[in-house]
Amino acid sequence: MAVTATHSQALVVDRSACAGHGLCYGAAPELIDCDDQGDPIVPDRALTEAEVVQAAEAVGLCPERALTLTDVANPTDNSPEEQS
């Protein structure tokens, strides 16, 4: 099995910097939710290309700079599928 690393991005929240303005989940409601205290809830995984576009808009709107996009390595299995 041949495994290579590809780079994706994940959205990260600095909860100590977040002031709960809500601009992030207003900009990307399909991606970012909020909890009972108004803090953002983001996916705990690598984002799709479309989600990265939405996340980047939310990051740019955050007045507290509490959101960041970070690179994550995802191993990908590049081995040919076994034939039965």
PDB file of C-alpha atoms in Angstrom:
ATOM      1  CA  MET A   1       0.000   0.000   0.000  1.00  0.00           C
ATOM      2  CA  ALA A   2       1.473   3.353  -1.061  1.00  0.00           C
ATOM      3  CA  VAL A   3       0.594   6.179   1.292  1.00  0.00           C
ATOM      4  CA  THR A   4       1.478   9.791   0.555  1.00  0.00           C
ATOM      5  CA  ALA A   5       0.659  12.938   2.473  1.00  0.00           C
ATOM      6  CA  THR A   6      -1.515  15.627   0.946  1.00  0.00           C
ATOM      7  CA  HIS A   7      -2.124  18.928   2.652  1.00  0.00           C
ATOM      8  CA  SER A   8      -5.573  20.152   3.531  1.00  0.00           C
ATOM      9  CA  GLN A   9      -6.742  22.882   5.827  1.00  0.00           C
ATOM     10  CA  ALA A  10      -8.680  22.891   9.069  1.00  0.00           C
ATOM     11  CA  LEU A  11     -10.476  25.728  10.810  1.00  0.00           C
ATOM     12  CA  VAL A  12      -9.316  26.437  14.354  1.00  0.00           C
ATOM     13  CA  VAL A  13     -10.909  28.673  17.001  1.00  0.00           C
ATOM     14  CA  ASP A  14      -8.895  30.432  19.692  1.00  0.00           C
ATOM     15  CA  ARG A  15     -11.598  30.346  22.366  1.00  0.00           C
ATOM     16  CA  SER A  16      -9.701  32.764  24.603  1.00  0.00           C
ATOM     17  CA  ALA A  17      -9.752  35.404  21.840  1.00  0.00           C
ATOM     18  CA  CYS A  18     -13.353  34.848  20.687  1.00  0.00           C
ATOM     19  CA  ALA A  19     -15.765  37.545  21.878  1.00  0.00           C
ATOM     20  CA  GLY A  20     -18.873  35.910  20.390  1.00  0.00           C
ATOM     21  CA  HIS A  21     -19.679  38.547  17.763  1.00  0.00           C
ATOM     22  CA  GLY A  22     -21.220  35.850  15.538  1.00  0.00           C
ATOM     23  CA  LEU A  23     -19.843  37.185  12.267  1.00  0.00           C
ATOM     24  CA  CYS A  24     -18.172  33.852  11.519  1.00  0.00           C
ATOM     25  CA  TYR A  25     -21.286  31.726  11.638  1.00  0.00           C
ATOM     26  CA  GLY A  26     -23.159  34.445   9.801  1.00  0.00           C
ATOM     27  CA  ALA A  27     -20.603  34.208   6.991  1.00  0.00           C
ATOM     28  CA  ALA A  28     -20.430  30.399   6.892  1.00  0.00           C
ATOM     29  CA  PRO A  29     -23.603  28.977   8.495  1.00  0.00           C
ATOM     30  CA  GLU A  30     -23.225  25.592   6.789  1.00  0.00           C
ATOM     31  CA  LEU A  31     -19.753  25.246   8.278  1.00  0.00           C
ATOM     32  CA  ILE A  32     -19.762  27.064  11.617  1.00  0.00           C
ATOM     33  CA  ASP A  33     -22.403  26.660  14.313  1.00  0.00           C
ATOM     34  CA  CYS A  34     -22.621  28.224  17.756  1.00  0.00           C
ATOM     35  CA  ASP A  35     -23.053  26.719  21.195  1.00  0.00           C
ATOM     36  CA  ASP A  36     -25.364  27.933  23.974  1.00  0.00           C
ATOM     37  CA  GLN A  37     -22.875  30.628  24.982  1.00  0.00           C
ATOM     38  CA  GLY A  38     -22.518  31.959  21.418  1.00  0.00           C
ATOM     39  CA  ASP A  39     -19.060  30.463  20.873  1.00  0.00           C
ATOM     40  CA  PRO A  40     -18.341  29.035  17.418  1.00  0.00           C
ATOM     41  CA  ILE A  41     -18.331  25.293  16.822  1.00  0.00           C
ATOM     42  CA  VAL A  42     -16.173  24.270  13.866  1.00  0.00           C
ATOM     43  CA  PRO A  43     -15.631  20.875  12.215  1.00  0.00           C
ATOM     44  CA  ASP A  44     -12.890  18.791  13.813  1.00  0.00           C
ATOM     45  CA  ARG A  45     -11.543  17.611  10.464  1.00  0.00           C
ATOM     46  CA  ALA A  46      -9.910  18.739   7.262  1.00  0.00           C
ATOM     47  CA  LEU A  47     -12.149  20.953   5.142  1.00  0.00           C
ATOM     48  CA  THR A  48     -13.202  20.435   1.554  1.00  0.00           C
ATOM     49  CA  GLU A  49     -12.083  22.992  -1.023  1.00  0.00           C
ATOM     50  CA  ALA A  50     -15.522  24.632  -0.965  1.00  0.00           C
ATOM     51  CA  GLU A  51     -15.466  24.775   2.831  1.00  0.00           C
ATOM     52  CA  VAL A  52     -12.015  26.411   2.790  1.00  0.00           C
ATOM     53  CA  VAL A  53     -13.465  29.247   0.705  1.00  0.00           C
ATOM     54  CA  GLN A  54     -16.273  29.752   3.245  1.00  0.00           C
ATOM     55  CA  ALA A  55     -13.884  29.450   6.178  1.00  0.00           C
ATOM     56  CA  ALA A  56     -11.500  32.012   4.682  1.00  0.00           C
ATOM     57  CA  GLU A  57     -14.354  34.524   4.477  1.00  0.00           C
ATOM     58  CA  ALA A  58     -15.233  33.877   8.129  1.00  0.00           C
ATOM     59  CA  VAL A  59     -11.574  34.225   9.156  1.00  0.00           C
ATOM     60  CA  GLY A  60     -11.385  37.581   7.382  1.00  0.00           C
ATOM     61  CA  LEU A  61     -14.505  38.867   9.129  1.00  0.00           C
ATOM     62  CA  CYS A  62     -13.467  37.979  12.682  1.00  0.00           C
ATOM     63  CA  PRO A  63     -12.608  41.264  14.452  1.00  0.00           C
ATOM     64  CA  GLU A  64     -10.839  39.385  17.269  1.00  0.00           C
ATOM     65  CA  ARG A  65      -8.720  37.239  14.908  1.00  0.00           C
ATOM     66  CA  ALA A  66      -9.957  34.189  16.820  1.00  0.00           C
ATOM     67  CA  LEU A  67     -10.282  32.014  13.699  1.00  0.00           C
ATOM     68  CA  THR A  68      -7.413  30.635  11.669  1.00  0.00           C
ATOM     69  CA  LEU A  69      -6.994  28.215   8.798  1.00  0.00           C
ATOM     70  CA  THR A  70      -4.156  25.805   9.459  1.00  0.00           C
ATOM     71  CA  ASP A  71      -2.506  23.239   7.219  1.00  0.00           C
ATOM     72  CA  VAL A  72      -3.016  19.619   8.175  1.00  0.00           C
ATOM     73  CA  ALA A  73      -1.448  16.560   6.593  1.00  0.00           C
ATOM     74  CA  ASN A  74      -3.823  13.861   5.428  1.00  0.00           C
ATOM     75  CA  PRO A  75      -2.397  10.496   4.470  1.00  0.00           C
ATOM     76  CA  THR A  76      -3.869   9.241   1.232  1.00  0.00           C
ATOM     77  CA  ASP A  77      -3.798   5.645   0.070  1.00  0.00           C
ATOM     78  CA  ASN A  78      -2.576   5.744  -3.530  1.00  0.00           C
ATOM     79  CA  SER A  79      -2.322   2.002  -4.011  1.00  0.00           C
ATOM     80  CA  PRO A  80      -4.250   0.434  -6.875  1.00  0.00           C
ATOM     81  CA  GLU A  81      -7.478  -1.266  -5.850  1.00  0.00           C
ATOM     82  CA  GLU A  82      -7.293  -5.010  -5.578  1.00  0.00           C
ATOM     83  CA  GLN A  83      -9.219  -6.863  -8.242  1.00  0.00           C
ATOM     84  CA  SER A  84     -11.309  -9.857  -7.236  1.00  0.00           C
TER      85      SER A  84
END
